[in-house]
Coordinates of C-alpha atoms in Angstrom, one line a residue:
Chain A
M30 CA 8.3 -50.0 -36.7
M31 CA 9.0 -51.2 -33.1
L32 CA 11.8 -48.7 -32.8
F33 CA 9.5 -45.9 -34.1
L34 CA 6.8 -46.8 -31.5
Q35 CA 9.5 -46.9 -28.8
Q36 CA 10.6 -43.4 -29.9
L37 CA 7.0 -42.3 -29.7
V38 CA 6.7 -43.5 -26.1
N39 CA 10.0 -41.7 -25.2
A40 CA 8.6 -38.6 -26.8
L41 CA 5.5 -38.8 -24.7
M42 CA 7.6 -39.1 -21.6
L43 CA 9.9 -36.3 -22.5
G44 CA 7.0 -34.1 -23.5
S45 CA 5.3 -34.5 -20.1
V46 CA 8.1 -32.6 -18.5
Y47 CA 7.7 -29.8 -21.0
V48 CA 3.9 -29.9 -20.5
T49 CA 4.1 -29.0 -16.8
V50 CA 6.5 -26.1 -17.4
A51 CA 4.6 -24.9 -20.5
V52 CA 1.4 -24.9 -18.4
A53 CA 3.1 -22.7 -15.8
F54 CA 4.2 -20.3 -18.6
T55 CA 0.8 -20.2 -20.2
L56 CA -1.0 -19.6 -16.9
T57 CA 0.9 -16.4 -16.1
I58 CA 0.7 -15.1 -19.6
G59 CA -3.0 -16.0 -20.0
I60 CA -4.2 -14.5 -16.7
L61 CA -1.7 -11.7 -16.1
N62 CA -0.3 -11.1 -19.7
F63 CA 3.2 -11.5 -18.2
L64 CA 5.9 -13.6 -19.7
N65 CA 7.5 -14.9 -16.5
F66 CA 11.2 -15.7 -17.2
T67 CA 11.8 -17.0 -13.6
I68 CA 10.0 -20.2 -14.5
P69 CA 13.0 -22.1 -15.7
T70 CA 14.9 -21.0 -12.6
L71 CA 12.1 -22.3 -10.3
F72 CA 12.3 -25.6 -12.1
M73 CA 16.1 -25.7 -11.5
L74 CA 15.8 -24.5 -7.9
A75 CA 13.5 -27.4 -6.8
G76 CA 16.0 -29.9 -8.3
M77 CA 19.1 -28.3 -6.9
V78 CA 17.7 -27.6 -3.4
G79 CA 16.5 -31.2 -3.4
W80 CA 19.9 -32.4 -4.3
A81 CA 21.7 -30.2 -1.7
L82 CA 19.4 -31.4 1.1
S83 CA 19.8 -35.1 0.2
Y84 CA 23.6 -34.6 -0.1
W85 CA 24.4 -32.2 2.8
G86 CA 21.2 -32.0 4.8
L87 CA 19.8 -28.8 6.3
P88 CA 22.1 -25.8 6.6
F89 CA 24.0 -25.0 9.8
G90 CA 24.3 -28.7 10.6
L91 CA 20.7 -29.0 11.6
S92 CA 20.4 -32.4 10.2
G93 CA 22.3 -35.0 8.2
P94 CA 21.4 -35.9 4.6
L95 CA 17.7 -36.1 4.1
H96 CA 15.7 -38.8 2.3
W97 CA 15.4 -37.9 -1.4
A98 CA 11.6 -37.6 -1.3
L99 CA 11.6 -35.2 1.7
A100 CA 14.4 -33.2 0.1
L101 CA 12.4 -32.8 -3.1
A102 CA 9.3 -31.8 -1.2
I103 CA 11.3 -29.0 0.5
G104 CA 12.7 -28.2 -2.9
I105 CA 9.2 -27.7 -4.3
A106 CA 8.3 -25.5 -1.2
A107 CA 11.4 -23.4 -2.0
A108 CA 10.2 -22.9 -5.6
I109 CA 6.8 -21.8 -4.3
A110 CA 8.4 -19.4 -1.8
V111 CA 10.7 -17.8 -4.4
S112 CA 7.7 -17.5 -6.8
L113 CA 5.8 -15.5 -4.2
I114 CA 8.8 -13.3 -3.7
V115 CA 8.9 -12.7 -7.4
E116 CA 5.2 -11.7 -7.3
R117 CA 5.9 -9.2 -4.6
F118 CA 8.6 -7.5 -6.6
T119 CA 7.5 -7.8 -10.2
F120 CA 3.8 -7.7 -10.4
R121 CA 2.8 -5.5 -7.5
Y122 CA 5.0 -2.7 -8.8
L123 CA 3.4 -2.7 -12.2
K124 CA 2.2 0.9 -12.3
T125 CA 2.2 2.2 -15.8
K126 CA 3.2 5.8 -15.7
Y127 CA 3.2 6.9 -19.3
G128 CA 1.7 3.9 -21.1
D129 CA 4.5 3.9 -23.7
S130 CA 5.3 0.9 -25.8
T131 CA 8.0 -0.8 -23.7
E132 CA 6.4 -0.1 -20.4
H133 CA 4.2 -3.2 -20.4
A134 CA 7.5 -5.1 -20.3
I135 CA 8.4 -4.0 -16.8
P136 CA 7.5 -7.3 -15.0
L137 CA 9.2 -9.2 -17.8
V138 CA 12.4 -7.3 -17.2
S139 CA 12.2 -7.7 -13.4
S140 CA 11.6 -11.4 -14.0
L141 CA 14.8 -11.5 -16.1
G142 CA 16.5 -9.9 -13.1
F143 CA 15.2 -12.6 -10.8
L144 CA 16.4 -15.2 -13.3
L145 CA 19.9 -13.9 -12.9
I146 CA 19.7 -13.6 -9.1
V147 CA 18.5 -17.1 -8.4
E148 CA 20.5 -18.9 -11.0
N149 CA 23.8 -17.2 -10.0
L150 CA 23.2 -17.6 -6.3
V151 CA 22.7 -21.3 -6.9
R152 CA 25.9 -21.4 -8.9
I153 CA 27.8 -19.7 -6.1
A154 CA 26.4 -21.9 -3.4
Y155 CA 26.4 -25.3 -5.1
G156 CA 28.9 -24.9 -7.9
T157 CA 28.3 -25.1 -11.6
E158 CA 28.8 -28.8 -12.4
A159 CA 26.0 -31.4 -12.9
R160 CA 25.3 -33.5 -9.8
R161 CA 24.0 -37.1 -9.5
F162 CA 20.6 -37.2 -7.8
P163 CA 20.2 -40.2 -5.4
G164 CA 16.6 -41.0 -6.3
P165 CA 15.0 -44.4 -6.9
D166 CA 16.4 -46.5 -9.7
A167 CA 15.2 -44.7 -12.8
N168 CA 15.8 -47.8 -14.9
M169 CA 13.1 -50.0 -13.5
T170 CA 11.2 -50.8 -16.7
L171 CA 7.9 -52.2 -17.7
D172 CA 7.7 -54.3 -20.9
V173 CA 4.5 -53.6 -22.9
G174 CA 4.5 -55.8 -25.9
G175 CA 8.2 -55.2 -26.6
I176 CA 8.2 -51.5 -25.8
L177 CA 10.0 -50.5 -22.7
V178 CA 8.4 -48.0 -20.4
R179 CA 10.4 -46.7 -17.4
I180 CA 8.2 -46.9 -14.3
P181 CA 9.3 -43.5 -12.7
Q182 CA 8.5 -41.9 -16.1
L183 CA 5.2 -43.5 -16.2
V184 CA 4.4 -42.2 -12.7
S185 CA 5.5 -38.8 -13.7
L186 CA 3.3 -38.8 -16.7
L187 CA 0.3 -39.8 -14.5
I188 CA 1.1 -37.0 -12.0
T189 CA 1.3 -34.5 -14.9
V190 CA -2.0 -35.6 -16.3
L191 CA -3.6 -35.4 -12.9
I192 CA -2.2 -32.0 -12.1
V193 CA -3.3 -30.5 -15.4
F194 CA -6.7 -32.0 -15.0
A195 CA -7.1 -30.6 -11.5
L196 CA -5.9 -27.2 -12.7
V197 CA -8.5 -27.1 -15.5
Q198 CA -11.2 -28.1 -13.1
M199 CA -10.1 -25.5 -10.6
M200 CA -10.1 -22.8 -13.3
K201 CA -13.5 -23.9 -14.4
R202 CA -15.4 -24.4 -11.2
S203 CA -13.8 -22.9 -8.1
R204 CA -14.4 -19.4 -6.9
I205 CA -10.7 -18.6 -7.3
G206 CA -10.7 -20.0 -10.8
R207 CA -13.6 -17.8 -11.8
G208 CA -11.8 -14.8 -10.3
L209 CA -8.7 -15.6 -12.2
R210 CA -10.6 -15.9 -15.5
A211 CA -12.3 -12.6 -14.8
I212 CA -8.9 -10.9 -14.3
A213 CA -7.7 -12.5 -17.5
E214 CA -10.7 -11.0 -19.3
N215 CA -10.4 -7.5 -18.0
P216 CA -8.5 -6.6 -14.8
D217 CA -10.2 -3.3 -14.2
A218 CA -13.7 -4.7 -14.6
A219 CA -12.8 -7.6 -12.3
N220 CA -11.7 -5.2 -9.7
I221 CA -14.8 -3.1 -9.9
L222 CA -17.0 -6.2 -9.7
G223 CA -15.5 -7.1 -6.3
I224 CA -12.6 -9.4 -7.1
D225 CA -9.7 -8.7 -4.8
T226 CA -6.9 -8.6 -7.4
K227 CA -4.2 -8.2 -4.8
R228 CA -5.2 -11.3 -3.0
I229 CA -5.9 -13.5 -5.9
V230 CA -2.9 -12.7 -8.1
P231 CA -0.5 -14.5 -5.7
V232 CA -2.4 -17.7 -6.4
V233 CA -1.1 -17.6 -9.9
F234 CA 2.4 -17.4 -8.7
M235 CA 1.9 -20.2 -6.1
L236 CA 0.6 -22.4 -8.9
T237 CA 3.5 -21.4 -11.0
G238 CA 5.9 -22.4 -8.3
L239 CA 4.1 -25.6 -7.6
L240 CA 4.1 -26.7 -11.3
C241 CA 7.7 -25.8 -11.9
G242 CA 8.9 -27.3 -8.6
L243 CA 7.0 -30.5 -9.4
A244 CA 8.4 -30.6 -12.9
G245 CA 11.9 -30.1 -11.5
A246 CA 11.5 -32.8 -8.8
L247 CA 10.2 -35.3 -11.4
F248 CA 13.0 -34.4 -13.7
A249 CA 15.6 -35.0 -10.9
V250 CA 14.0 -38.5 -10.2
N251 CA 13.7 -39.5 -13.9
Y252 CA 17.1 -38.4 -15.2
G253 CA 19.0 -38.9 -11.9
E254 CA 20.9 -35.7 -12.5
V255 CA 20.5 -32.0 -11.7
A256 CA 22.6 -29.0 -12.8
P257 CA 22.3 -25.2 -12.3
M258 CA 21.8 -24.8 -16.0
M259 CA 19.1 -27.5 -16.4
G260 CA 16.3 -24.9 -16.5
E261 CA 17.5 -23.2 -19.6
D262 CA 17.0 -26.1 -22.0
I263 CA 13.7 -27.2 -20.5
G264 CA 12.4 -23.7 -20.1
S265 CA 13.2 -22.8 -23.7
K266 CA 11.4 -25.9 -25.0
A267 CA 8.5 -25.2 -22.8
I268 CA 8.2 -21.7 -24.2
A269 CA 8.3 -23.2 -27.7
G270 CA 5.5 -25.6 -26.6
M271 CA 3.4 -22.8 -25.2
V272 CA 3.6 -20.7 -28.3
I273 CA 2.9 -23.6 -30.6
G274 CA -0.1 -24.5 -28.5
G275 CA -1.3 -20.9 -28.3
L276 CA -0.6 -18.4 -25.6
G277 CA -3.0 -18.6 -22.6
S278 CA -4.5 -21.9 -23.2
I279 CA -3.9 -24.7 -20.8
W280 CA -4.8 -27.5 -23.2
G281 CA -2.8 -25.7 -25.9
A282 CA 0.2 -25.9 -23.6
V283 CA -0.3 -29.6 -23.1
L284 CA -0.6 -30.1 -26.8
G285 CA 2.3 -27.9 -27.6
G286 CA 4.5 -29.5 -25.0
L287 CA 3.8 -32.9 -26.4
C288 CA 4.4 -31.6 -29.9
V289 CA 7.8 -30.3 -28.9
G290 CA 8.7 -33.6 -27.3
L291 CA 7.7 -35.4 -30.4
L292 CA 9.5 -32.9 -32.6
E293 CA 12.6 -33.4 -30.5
M294 CA 12.5 -37.2 -30.6
M295 CA 11.9 -37.2 -34.4
T296 CA 14.8 -34.8 -35.0
V297 CA 17.1 -36.9 -32.9
H298 CA 15.9 -40.0 -34.7
F299 CA 16.4 -38.6 -38.2
F300 CA 19.0 -35.9 -38.0
G301 CA 20.9 -36.5 -34.8
A302 CA 20.9 -34.7 -31.4
D303 CA 22.9 -31.6 -32.6
T304 CA 20.1 -30.2 -34.7
V305 CA 17.3 -30.2 -32.1
Q306 CA 18.0 -26.6 -31.2
I307 CA 17.5 -25.4 -34.8
V308 CA 14.4 -27.4 -35.4
V309 CA 12.6 -26.5 -32.2
W310 CA 13.4 -22.8 -32.3
G311 CA 13.0 -22.6 -36.0
A312 CA 9.5 -24.1 -35.6
L313 CA 8.8 -21.5 -32.9
L314 CA 10.0 -18.7 -35.1
V315 CA 7.9 -19.9 -38.0
V316 CA 4.8 -20.2 -35.8
L317 CA 5.4 -16.7 -34.3
I318 CA 5.6 -15.1 -37.8
L319 CA 3.0 -17.1 -39.7
Y320 CA 0.4 -18.1 -37.1
P321 CA 1.1 -16.3 -33.8
K322 CA -2.3 -17.4 -32.5
G323 CA -1.0 -21.0 -32.1
I324 CA -3.2 -24.1 -32.2
L325 CA -5.7 -23.2 -29.4
G326 CA -4.8 -19.6 -28.5
H327 CA -6.8 -16.4 -28.4
H328 CA -5.7 -13.6 -30.5
S329 CA -6.0 -10.9 -27.9
I330 CA -3.3 -12.1 -25.5
G331 CA 0.2 -10.5 -25.6
K332 CA -0.9 -7.5 -27.5
G333 CA -2.8 -5.3 -25.1
K334 CA -1.2 -3.1 -22.5
L335 CA -1.9 -4.3 -19.0
Chain B
M6 CA 49.7 0.5 -20.8
S7 CA 49.3 -2.8 -19.0
G8 CA 47.7 -5.8 -20.8
Y9 CA 45.1 -5.9 -18.0
L10 CA 43.9 -2.4 -18.5
A11 CA 44.0 -2.8 -22.3
G12 CA 41.7 -5.9 -22.0
I13 CA 39.2 -3.9 -19.9
I14 CA 39.1 -1.0 -22.3
A15 CA 38.6 -3.5 -25.3
I16 CA 35.7 -5.3 -23.6
L17 CA 34.2 -2.0 -22.4
S18 CA 34.2 -0.6 -26.0
I19 CA 32.7 -3.8 -27.4
N20 CA 29.9 -3.8 -24.8
V21 CA 29.2 -0.1 -25.4
I22 CA 28.8 -0.7 -29.2
F23 CA 26.6 -3.7 -28.5
A24 CA 24.5 -1.8 -26.1
Y25 CA 23.9 1.0 -28.6
G26 CA 22.8 -1.6 -31.1
I27 CA 20.1 -2.9 -28.7
F28 CA 19.3 0.7 -27.7
L29 CA 18.2 1.7 -31.2
A30 CA 15.6 -1.1 -31.2
V31 CA 14.4 -0.5 -27.7
A32 CA 14.2 3.3 -28.2
S33 CA 11.8 2.8 -31.0
G34 CA 9.6 0.6 -28.9
Q35 CA 10.9 -2.9 -29.8
L36 CA 12.4 -5.1 -27.1
N37 CA 15.1 -7.0 -28.8
L38 CA 16.0 -10.1 -26.8
G39 CA 18.1 -11.5 -29.6
G40 CA 21.2 -9.4 -29.3
A41 CA 23.5 -12.3 -29.0
G42 CA 22.2 -13.6 -32.4
F43 CA 23.2 -10.5 -34.2
Q44 CA 26.5 -10.3 -32.4
A45 CA 27.2 -13.9 -33.4
V46 CA 26.3 -13.1 -37.1
G47 CA 28.8 -10.2 -37.1
A48 CA 31.5 -12.1 -35.3
Y49 CA 31.3 -15.2 -37.6
A50 CA 31.0 -13.1 -40.8
A51 CA 34.1 -11.2 -39.9
G52 CA 35.9 -14.3 -38.7
W53 CA 35.1 -16.4 -41.7
L54 CA 36.0 -13.7 -44.2
S55 CA 39.3 -13.1 -42.4
A56 CA 40.2 -16.7 -42.0
N57 CA 39.1 -18.0 -45.4
L58 CA 39.5 -15.1 -47.8
G59 CA 42.2 -13.3 -45.9
L60 CA 40.5 -9.9 -46.3
P61 CA 42.1 -7.0 -44.4
V62 CA 40.6 -6.3 -40.9
A63 CA 39.1 -3.0 -42.0
L64 CA 37.0 -4.8 -44.5
T65 CA 36.0 -7.7 -42.3
L66 CA 34.9 -5.3 -39.6
L67 CA 32.7 -3.5 -42.1
A68 CA 31.4 -6.8 -43.5
G69 CA 30.5 -8.0 -40.0
A70 CA 28.3 -4.9 -39.5
V71 CA 26.8 -5.0 -43.0
V72 CA 25.9 -8.7 -42.9
A73 CA 24.3 -8.4 -39.4
G74 CA 22.5 -5.3 -40.6
L75 CA 21.1 -7.1 -43.6
V76 CA 20.0 -10.1 -41.5
G77 CA 18.4 -7.6 -39.1
V78 CA 16.4 -5.9 -42.0
A79 CA 15.5 -9.2 -43.5
L80 CA 14.2 -10.4 -40.1
A81 CA 12.6 -7.1 -39.2
F82 CA 9.9 -7.2 -41.9
P83 CA 8.2 -10.4 -40.8
I84 CA 9.0 -10.0 -37.2
L85 CA 7.6 -6.5 -36.9
R86 CA 4.2 -7.8 -37.6
T87 CA 4.4 -9.1 -34.0
R88 CA 4.4 -6.9 -31.0
G89 CA 4.8 -7.1 -27.3
V90 CA 5.5 -10.5 -25.9
Y91 CA 5.5 -12.0 -29.4
L92 CA 8.3 -9.7 -30.5
V93 CA 10.4 -10.6 -27.4
L94 CA 9.9 -14.3 -28.1
A95 CA 10.6 -14.0 -31.8
T96 CA 13.9 -12.2 -31.3
F97 CA 14.9 -14.7 -28.6
A98 CA 14.0 -17.6 -30.9
F99 CA 16.1 -16.0 -33.7
A100 CA 19.2 -15.9 -31.5
E101 CA 18.7 -19.6 -30.5
V102 CA 18.4 -20.6 -34.2
V103 CA 21.6 -18.7 -35.1
A104 CA 23.5 -20.4 -32.2
G105 CA 22.1 -23.8 -33.4
L106 CA 23.1 -23.2 -37.0
I107 CA 26.6 -22.2 -36.0
L108 CA 27.0 -25.3 -33.9
N109 CA 26.0 -27.5 -36.8
T110 CA 28.0 -25.8 -39.6
D111 CA 31.5 -27.3 -40.0
A112 CA 32.7 -24.4 -42.1
L113 CA 32.3 -22.2 -39.0
G114 CA 34.0 -24.7 -36.7
G115 CA 30.8 -26.1 -35.2
A116 CA 31.2 -26.7 -31.5
M117 CA 35.0 -26.5 -31.7
G118 CA 34.9 -22.7 -32.2
M119 CA 36.9 -20.8 -34.7
S120 CA 40.2 -18.9 -34.4
V121 CA 40.2 -15.6 -36.1
P122 CA 43.4 -14.1 -37.6
G123 CA 44.0 -10.4 -37.8
Y124 CA 44.4 -9.3 -34.2
V125 CA 43.4 -5.7 -33.4
E126 CA 44.7 -3.8 -30.4
W127 CA 42.4 -2.2 -27.9
Q128 CA 42.6 1.2 -29.5
V129 CA 40.6 0.0 -32.5
P130 CA 37.4 -1.0 -30.6
M131 CA 37.8 2.1 -28.5
I132 CA 37.8 4.4 -31.5
G133 CA 34.9 2.4 -32.9
A134 CA 32.9 2.9 -29.6
V135 CA 33.6 6.6 -29.7
V136 CA 32.4 6.9 -33.3
V137 CA 29.3 4.8 -32.7
A138 CA 28.4 6.8 -29.6
L139 CA 28.8 10.1 -31.4
L140 CA 26.7 8.7 -34.3
V141 CA 23.9 7.7 -32.0
F142 CA 24.0 11.0 -30.2
Y143 CA 23.7 12.7 -33.5
L144 CA 21.0 10.3 -34.7
M145 CA 18.9 11.1 -31.6
T146 CA 18.9 14.9 -32.5
T147 CA 17.7 14.3 -36.1
R148 CA 14.1 14.0 -37.3
F149 CA 14.7 10.2 -37.4
G150 CA 15.5 10.2 -33.7
L151 CA 12.4 12.2 -33.0
T152 CA 10.2 9.8 -34.9
M153 CA 11.8 6.9 -33.0
R154 CA 10.9 8.6 -29.7
A155 CA 7.4 9.3 -30.9
I156 CA 6.8 5.6 -31.8
H157 CA 8.2 4.6 -28.5
D158 CA 5.9 6.9 -26.6
D159 CA 2.7 6.3 -28.5
E160 CA 2.6 4.3 -31.7
D161 CA -1.1 5.0 -32.6
V162 CA -0.7 8.8 -32.3
S163 CA 2.6 8.7 -34.3
D164 CA 0.7 6.8 -37.0
L165 CA -2.0 9.5 -37.0
M166 CA 0.6 12.2 -37.3
G167 CA 1.9 10.6 -40.5
V168 CA 5.0 8.9 -39.2
S169 CA 5.8 5.9 -41.3
I170 CA 5.9 3.4 -38.4
R171 CA 7.1 0.5 -40.3
N172 CA 10.0 2.2 -42.1
V173 CA 11.3 3.8 -38.9
K174 CA 11.0 0.5 -37.0
V175 CA 12.8 -1.5 -39.7
A176 CA 15.5 1.1 -40.0
A177 CA 16.1 1.3 -36.3
F178 CA 16.1 -2.4 -35.9
G179 CA 18.4 -2.9 -38.9
V180 CA 20.9 -0.2 -37.8
G181 CA 20.8 -1.7 -34.3
A182 CA 21.5 -5.2 -35.7
A183 CA 24.4 -3.7 -37.7
L184 CA 25.9 -2.2 -34.5
A185 CA 25.5 -5.5 -32.6
G186 CA 27.2 -7.2 -35.6
L187 CA 30.1 -4.6 -35.5
S188 CA 30.6 -5.3 -31.8
G189 CA 30.8 -9.0 -32.6
A190 CA 33.4 -8.3 -35.3
F191 CA 35.5 -6.3 -32.9
Y192 CA 35.1 -9.2 -30.4
A193 CA 36.3 -11.8 -32.9
H194 CA 39.3 -9.8 -33.9
N195 CA 40.3 -8.7 -30.4
F196 CA 39.9 -12.1 -28.8
G197 CA 41.1 -14.1 -31.8
Y198 CA 38.8 -17.0 -31.0
I199 CA 35.0 -17.3 -31.1
E200 CA 32.6 -20.1 -30.2
A201 CA 28.8 -20.4 -30.4
Q202 CA 28.6 -20.9 -26.6
G203 CA 30.0 -17.4 -26.2
F204 CA 26.8 -16.0 -27.8
N205 CA 24.2 -17.7 -25.6
A206 CA 20.8 -16.5 -24.4
M207 CA 22.3 -15.0 -21.3
V208 CA 24.3 -12.5 -23.4
S209 CA 21.1 -11.2 -24.9
I210 CA 19.6 -10.8 -21.5
Y211 CA 22.6 -9.0 -20.1
V212 CA 22.8 -6.5 -22.9
L213 CA 19.1 -5.7 -22.8
L214 CA 19.4 -5.1 -19.0
Y215 CA 22.4 -2.8 -19.5
V216 CA 20.3 -0.7 -21.9
L217 CA 17.1 -0.6 -19.8
L218 CA 18.9 0.1 -16.6
G219 CA 21.0 2.9 -18.2
G220 CA 17.8 4.4 -19.6
T221 CA 16.4 4.4 -23.1
Q222 CA 15.3 8.1 -23.3
T223 CA 18.6 9.5 -24.2
A224 CA 21.8 8.2 -25.8
W225 CA 23.6 8.6 -22.5
G226 CA 21.7 5.5 -21.1
P227 CA 23.4 2.6 -22.9
L228 CA 26.8 4.3 -22.4
V229 CA 26.4 4.6 -18.7
G230 CA 24.7 1.1 -18.4
A231 CA 27.3 -0.8 -20.3
A232 CA 30.2 1.1 -18.7
F233 CA 28.8 0.5 -15.2
F234 CA 28.3 -3.2 -15.6
T235 CA 31.6 -3.8 -17.4
L236 CA 33.6 -2.0 -14.7
L237 CA 31.6 -3.5 -11.8
P238 CA 33.7 -6.7 -11.3
E239 CA 36.8 -4.5 -11.0
I240 CA 35.2 -2.5 -8.3
L241 CA 33.9 -5.6 -6.5
R242 CA 37.2 -7.5 -6.5
E243 CA 37.8 -6.7 -2.9
V244 CA 34.3 -7.0 -1.5
L245 CA 33.4 -10.4 -2.9
P246 CA 35.3 -13.1 -0.9
A247 CA 33.6 -12.1 2.3
A248 CA 30.1 -12.0 0.8
K249 CA 30.6 -15.4 -0.8
E250 CA 31.2 -17.1 2.6
V251 CA 27.9 -15.7 3.9
V252 CA 25.8 -17.0 0.9
V253 CA 27.5 -20.4 1.0
T254 CA 26.6 -20.8 4.7
L255 CA 23.0 -19.6 4.2
F256 CA 22.4 -22.0 1.3
G257 CA 23.8 -24.9 3.2
G258 CA 26.9 -25.5 1.2
V259 CA 30.4 -26.0 2.5
P260 CA 32.7 -22.9 2.3
D261 CA 35.7 -23.9 0.3
G262 CA 37.6 -20.6 0.4
S263 CA 38.1 -20.5 -3.3
R264 CA 37.9 -17.2 -5.2
P265 CA 34.3 -16.2 -6.1
D266 CA 33.5 -16.5 -9.7
E267 CA 31.9 -14.0 -12.1
S268 CA 28.4 -15.0 -10.9
W269 CA 28.4 -12.2 -8.4
R270 CA 28.3 -9.5 -11.0
F271 CA 25.2 -11.1 -12.4
V272 CA 23.5 -11.3 -9.1
I273 CA 24.1 -7.6 -8.7
L274 CA 22.8 -6.9 -12.2
G275 CA 19.7 -8.9 -11.3
V276 CA 19.1 -7.0 -8.1
L277 CA 19.5 -3.7 -9.8
A278 CA 17.1 -4.8 -12.6
V279 CA 14.4 -5.7 -10.0
A280 CA 15.0 -2.5 -8.0
F281 CA 15.0 -0.2 -11.1
M282 CA 11.9 -1.7 -12.5
A283 CA 10.2 -1.2 -9.2
I284 CA 11.4 2.3 -8.4
R285 CA 12.6 3.9 -11.6
P286 CA 11.4 1.9 -14.7
E287 CA 12.6 4.6 -17.1
G288 CA 16.2 3.8 -16.2
L289 CA 19.0 5.7 -14.5
I290 CA 19.5 8.5 -17.1
T291 CA 16.3 10.3 -18.1
R292 CA 15.7 13.2 -20.4
T293 CA 14.8 15.6 -17.7
M294 CA 18.0 14.6 -15.8
V295 CA 20.2 15.4 -18.8
E296 CA 18.4 18.7 -19.4
R297 CA 18.9 19.7 -15.8
L298 CA 22.6 18.7 -15.7
S299 CA 23.3 20.6 -18.9
F300 CA 21.4 23.7 -17.7
R301 CA 19.3 23.5 -20.8
R302 CA 15.9 24.3 -19.2
R303 CA 13.3 23.8 -21.7
T304 CA 10.4 24.7 -19.4
A305 CA 8.6 27.8 -20.5
P306 CA 8.8 30.9 -18.2
G307 CA 6.0 30.8 -15.7
M308 CA 5.8 27.0 -15.8
K309 CA 7.5 26.6 -12.5
E310 CA 5.3 29.0 -10.7
A311 CA 2.2 27.3 -12.1
T312 CA 3.2 23.9 -10.8
E313 CA 4.0 25.3 -7.3

């Protein structure tokens, strides 16, 4: 029983990384109807840039190795900057010419292009192997009635909860949030009613960069290791979480991300680590075929042509 | 013929067959981001039959295509209920499940990979690629090709005109899966060794980009796309070392003077993907371009004057 509870706590901690990335996915798909494949790369970029700055310091010999917290902050800034570049080249060019059935995928395909660009540039610059990240001691633990909780993970979980809550409040109450929801509902009508789509859409990408960068930074601190391919695994599980929770719903992504964390932990517990890929992706496939709406999603998303 | 050139022709042929497989799905309006999954099914079917039952290569190649095709059809029925983003995600998830299953099946070698007996020379995939290309070119001129095009351009109107959307989509998806499986079978027999990691998500992304950048309106597209990106590293061999130093300095790393890896080719693929989607989303080779180049002007007399 104790072991089971410990696994449950571990699942919650693991799930919180997925939650942040899944929220980033669901935000772009819910508002812009755009499956943004650069998200795993942004996650990786924050971690890798953070590592490089804390290992080598700024380029051109401008400084020595930086403190890990500062390095990660710059890493997050880099993720936001790249996300805005992605906006410039994927979303702004979305002009449907013929309206045929694969044309709505244009931003998706350019985001795949960006995925290749950023990931391979990072590989060229920093090498392909995993690197040890010099963060705080990730093994500081808190003993709660026999269950061990790692303090950095607990802090990450709190930050995740805070961010999601702030995001939901922003979407609900602020002017920008109302504008974004209007765009999600109907971009043309929003435009006519005086919402400046060109200025408000970059906000989505800034948020995406922020969420992914933060997740990457928290991951680097918690696991003490970064690698150029770390985004693929997290990104794919976040996608699974988003679909299970329902496309376009922030709370759905939270629920789905936690579900995937739980599913992963249970699979490892009962069947071993090798079968995680089958179970998580199999669950995704089943949900997509049988219940594409997900737990909290709306049916309209992902079908219409933007 | 040198072994080096033979290797390039073999991989070029395999990529061309693979690209045609994905092309058939995309040309009928279905973005298939699970190419690597079907390729893996074909490769492992051929490899297993050849290693365990000792079937002749001609049969295992056929079996690779048939098994992948059947899996494709079986998957197509439930998956085609989904569209747009959901279809992309479902095919992607399928490829991940296949890779996971292979990794966990001891009979297929698991993570150790599997060596495949029955080596085929480069000529065999090349002949295969030529046959597949001719087949797809022919297919695009038939009524079936026309209905594929109609569904791609406007599904609702095709439905109104009496096109059996579902049958055409399943057939195109299934034949495409069979071609992807065939490319996997050629790969298994030409390289003699297969492992699940060789069929990862990136492979699916690359092949979809070859097809989309080449253009999905005509059968020339995948041929040009696959050929260009397979031959690109050979062209770049000279230019790369200098470019690598620049990037390493910009990113703050330490130049080590080692030879640049394959990554460059994918950076260029990515840049071209972004540029094409922004400027020419229909791909390099379009229908009008082919008509113009072959002097087959279809425009009615007087049309030119009218537009001027």
